Amino acid sequence: MDYSEEIAPAVQSILDAARERGGGGDRVSVTPRSLADAFEAAENAGRTPVIAEIKPTSPTADGERTDDPVDLARQMVAGGAAALSVLTEPDHFGGSAATLERVRDAVDVPVLRKDFVLHESQLDVVEADVVLLIVRFLEADGTDDLADLLTAARERGFQVLVETHTAAEVEKALGAGADIIGVNNRDLAELEVDLGTFEAVAPEVPDGVTLIAESGIQTPDDVTRMRDAGADALLIGSAIMDHDAATDVEANTRRLTDADTDAVETTTTDT
Ligand SMILES: O=C(O)c1ccccc1NCC(=O)[C@H](O)[C@H](O)COP(=O)(O)O
């Protein structure tokens, strides 16, 4: 399938760069930190499970954060993040495998490798607790099959977040054996964000599958909205990184990890 007319130019450029990138060297073998345990621990501590994303920049960001990613990671954990996501894509997001390695060494929460993996060899770049596979990208010509990649990732010890955007993609993810599914509110065709996407697609994901709302979550009200729609956890980048203003990352994280708890407390008080 040729996506050149179906996705935004910036996304096509990401895909083209991913096709060019080689794999790593030695086969990775990881003993992962459990994402499910991290989410449960956050819930038990009265926090909303949030995967906070270290994303120095992006095609839709207004600026770039040049702070040390390890400092940012520590602030996110101090702000209550249950897990971290680290962009390793270098050309459009300012990420690197070395950054992920440093961050994972510095924290004890699970770390997601956020990249655009198209081939099995691209799994052998760096140890992480979770890797991302994007259904839409794995439908393009010349990429590996989703189910094969899922198996290959698990054989290396990775937990796998399979990203979807539509009900049809959720069906494909489930057919491939996904047990952690993300619904991305960002449309990779237009790069527009609509939280209604998660609300529309979430009912397609059965109980027993961990469900993560991705992208566009900016405010405590957004957190509550996604939780009310069934999100077990949230993946949040821009609102925490605050690229143009470079505000306090710990406070930005806490505002969102505390959000749904506040909503529950309010409800309890009112009844
Ligand atoms: O973030 C972008 O600009 C972007 C552009 C093109 C493809 C993917 C992109 N982002 C990947 C992501 O999944 C997000 O970084 C992640 O879900 C966090 O989103 P947000 O909270 O809106 O930063």
XYZ file of C-alpha atoms and ligand atoms in Angstrom:
294
model
C 0.000 0.000 0.000
C 1.292 3.457 -0.871
C 0.600 5.964 1.898
C 1.958 9.010 0.097
C -1.529 10.476 -0.483
C -2.998 9.248 2.778
C -0.765 10.670 5.487
C 0.606 14.089 6.335
C 3.941 15.010 4.670
C 5.641 15.138 8.066
C 4.462 11.617 8.797
C 5.550 10.400 5.364
C 8.954 11.864 6.125
C 9.022 9.977 9.468
C 8.109 6.775 7.665
C 10.748 7.318 4.958
C 13.424 7.926 7.595
C 12.320 4.797 9.480
C 12.676 2.738 6.311
C 16.269 3.980 5.965
C 17.283 3.300 9.556
C 19.053 0.018 10.086
C 18.747 -2.243 13.057
C 21.030 -2.690 15.960
C 23.693 -5.272 16.415
C 23.279 -8.025 18.949
C 19.840 -9.390 19.655
C 18.334 -7.600 22.655
C 17.202 -9.658 25.630
C 15.457 -7.697 28.372
C 14.012 -8.476 31.781
C 11.233 -5.892 31.773
C 9.756 -3.838 34.584
C 6.055 -4.697 34.587
C 3.799 -2.018 33.118
C 0.710 -3.627 34.708
C 2.349 -3.549 38.147
C 3.330 0.100 37.658
C -0.253 1.048 36.728
C -1.618 -0.885 39.711
C 0.845 0.808 42.073
C -0.240 4.229 40.783
C -3.926 3.374 41.280
C -3.227 2.078 44.785
C -1.430 5.322 45.599
C -4.469 7.307 44.415
C -2.873 8.542 41.198
C -4.004 8.258 37.599
C -1.594 5.959 35.726
C 0.282 8.250 33.354
C 3.092 7.390 30.945
C 4.950 10.697 30.737
C 6.773 11.211 27.463
C 10.244 12.687 26.979
C 9.836 14.261 23.564
C 12.406 17.042 23.011
C 10.487 18.219 19.935
C 8.045 16.917 17.319
C 6.521 17.919 13.992
C 3.635 19.551 15.881
C 5.599 21.092 18.763
C 6.093 24.868 18.926
C 9.655 24.668 20.200
C 12.307 22.382 21.581
C 13.304 21.488 25.137
C 17.024 21.124 25.507
C 17.043 20.198 29.226
C 18.901 17.027 30.196
C 16.406 14.173 29.600
C 17.545 12.490 32.813
C 16.564 15.600 34.797
C 13.211 15.635 33.009
C 12.711 11.924 33.737
C 13.379 12.407 37.441
C 10.947 15.316 37.558
C 8.259 13.238 35.836
C 8.683 10.395 38.334
C 8.632 12.880 41.221
C 5.378 14.210 39.748
C 3.822 10.745 39.973
C 4.342 9.276 36.492
C 3.773 5.512 36.600
C 6.000 4.959 33.567
C 8.002 6.956 31.046
C 8.075 7.057 27.270
C 11.294 8.093 25.560
C 11.407 9.051 21.895
C 14.359 7.365 20.218
C 13.533 8.702 16.732
C 16.384 11.128 15.929
C 15.314 12.987 12.791
C 11.912 14.450 13.740
C 11.708 14.140 17.535
C 15.257 14.802 18.770
C 15.486 11.371 20.390
C 18.172 8.728 20.645
C 18.792 5.241 21.966
C 21.502 6.672 24.212
C 18.951 8.964 25.833
C 16.659 6.055 26.578
C 19.541 4.070 28.043
C 20.513 6.944 30.362
C 16.923 7.528 31.430
C 16.244 3.841 32.127
C 19.405 3.650 34.234
C 18.295 6.671 36.257
C 14.712 5.657 37.159
C 13.003 2.509 38.388
C 9.689 2.803 36.510
C 9.025 1.011 33.191
C 10.294 2.821 30.108
C 8.596 2.681 26.711
C 10.742 3.005 23.617
C 8.790 5.350 21.358
C 9.889 4.889 17.774
C 8.654 3.806 14.393
C 9.669 0.165 14.193
C 9.052 -1.407 10.802
C 11.404 -4.408 10.858
C 12.469 -7.002 13.397
C 16.103 -5.877 13.292
C 14.990 -2.429 14.519
C 14.019 -4.068 17.821
C 17.710 -4.731 18.460
C 18.709 -1.160 19.245
C 18.334 -0.658 22.987
C 16.849 -2.364 26.041
C 13.454 -1.005 27.061
C 10.550 -2.368 29.076
C 7.953 -1.713 26.398
C 8.153 -1.135 22.652
C 5.601 0.536 20.397
C 4.184 -1.003 17.226
C 1.904 1.198 15.104
C -0.748 -0.735 13.168
C -1.081 1.888 10.448
C 2.635 1.987 9.678
C 2.828 -1.795 9.539
C 0.302 -1.884 6.720
C 2.719 -0.135 4.357
C 4.608 -2.087 1.695
C 7.963 -3.474 2.702
C 7.321 -3.659 6.447
C 7.161 -6.741 8.640
C 3.840 -8.283 9.604
C 2.317 -6.985 12.868
C 1.800 -10.449 14.400
C 5.351 -11.504 13.496
C 6.801 -8.330 15.022
C 4.698 -8.755 18.159
C 6.058 -12.272 18.587
C 9.621 -11.149 17.857
C 9.361 -8.359 20.437
C 7.966 -10.673 23.114
C 10.693 -13.234 22.422
C 13.186 -10.499 23.357
C 11.319 -9.850 26.621
C 9.599 -6.582 25.608
C 6.021 -5.789 26.556
C 4.317 -4.391 23.469
C 2.038 -1.378 23.128
C 0.123 -1.708 19.859
C -1.105 1.676 18.636
C -4.412 2.065 16.795
C -6.589 4.926 15.618
C -9.750 3.203 14.318
C -12.024 0.280 15.181
C -10.633 -1.621 12.181
C -7.085 -1.177 13.533
C -8.194 -2.419 16.965
C -9.539 -5.545 15.246
C -6.159 -6.040 13.565
C -4.317 -5.489 16.845
C -6.497 -8.050 18.622
C -6.109 -10.490 15.736
C -2.349 -10.198 16.054
C -2.559 -11.007 19.777
C -2.097 -7.561 21.354
C -2.758 -7.345 25.087
C -1.853 -3.652 25.483
C -3.624 -1.372 23.012
C -3.238 2.366 22.601
C -5.794 4.509 20.815
C -4.053 7.551 19.379
C -6.195 10.683 19.338
C -3.763 12.167 16.797
C -4.787 11.410 13.221
C -1.612 10.593 11.290
C -3.274 11.757 8.068
C -4.021 15.321 9.157
C -2.020 15.501 12.406
C -5.170 16.830 14.032
C -6.057 15.752 17.543
C -9.580 14.836 18.628
C -10.222 13.258 22.043
C -13.497 11.974 20.595
C -11.402 9.375 18.752
C -10.628 7.544 21.971
C -14.259 7.765 23.089
C -15.422 6.281 19.791
C -12.832 3.498 19.539
C -12.408 2.440 23.192
C -15.614 0.321 23.287
C -14.048 -1.965 20.645
C -11.325 -3.010 23.096
C -12.423 -5.947 25.291
C -11.990 -6.150 29.061
C -8.736 -7.833 29.922
C -6.784 -5.797 27.382
C -4.896 -2.854 28.872
C -6.221 0.274 27.170
C -4.156 3.446 26.859
C -5.374 6.836 25.629
C -2.645 8.562 23.620
C -2.067 12.168 22.525
C -3.795 15.475 22.960
C -4.417 15.178 26.699
C -3.754 18.684 28.013
C -5.831 19.364 31.107
C -7.163 17.602 34.219
C -10.603 17.654 32.558
C -9.117 15.789 29.585
C -7.719 13.175 31.979
C -11.128 12.692 33.545
C -12.741 12.514 30.112
C -10.377 9.753 28.937
C -10.744 7.820 32.206
C -14.530 8.051 31.971
C -14.245 6.621 28.454
C -12.363 3.589 29.773
C -8.659 4.438 29.711
C -6.570 2.316 32.083
C -3.686 4.729 31.554
C -2.764 7.829 29.560
C 0.244 8.626 27.385
C 1.029 12.336 27.693
C 3.880 14.247 26.067
C 3.324 17.846 25.013
C 1.327 19.016 28.054
C 4.127 17.828 30.331
C 7.070 18.927 28.163
C 5.450 22.326 27.443
C 7.897 22.959 24.600
C 7.407 26.695 24.107
C 7.140 27.786 27.743
C 9.555 25.301 29.366
C 7.554 25.231 32.602
C 8.035 22.986 35.652
C 7.820 19.405 34.403
C 7.225 17.947 37.881
C 4.271 20.268 38.456
C 2.936 19.638 34.954
C 3.039 15.891 35.616
C 1.465 16.103 39.072
C -1.407 18.240 37.794
C -2.349 15.354 35.474
C -1.555 12.331 37.670
C -3.669 13.883 40.440
C -6.491 14.837 38.095
C -8.809 11.849 38.134
C -8.284 11.333 41.856
C -9.597 14.830 42.418
C -12.640 14.027 40.300
C -13.366 10.902 42.350
C -12.944 12.812 45.618
C -15.329 15.506 44.411
C -17.902 12.893 43.471
C -17.562 11.216 46.871
C -17.982 14.513 48.694
C -21.041 15.417 46.672
C -22.929 12.197 47.388
O 3.646 14.405 18.329
C 3.686 14.627 17.112
O 3.794 15.755 16.624
C 3.638 13.478 16.140
C 3.669 13.757 14.780
C 3.634 12.718 13.862
C 3.575 11.416 14.300
C 3.536 11.126 15.653
C 3.570 12.148 16.569
N 3.554 11.898 17.928
C 3.678 10.604 18.471
C 2.874 10.371 19.669
O 2.286 9.302 19.745
C 2.838 11.360 20.783
O 4.122 11.814 20.996
C 2.279 10.826 22.100
O 1.090 10.142 21.935
C 2.064 11.995 23.054
O 1.197 12.926 22.452
P 1.028 14.404 23.040
O 0.630 14.269 24.486
O -0.053 15.037 22.229
O 2.343 15.076 22.897
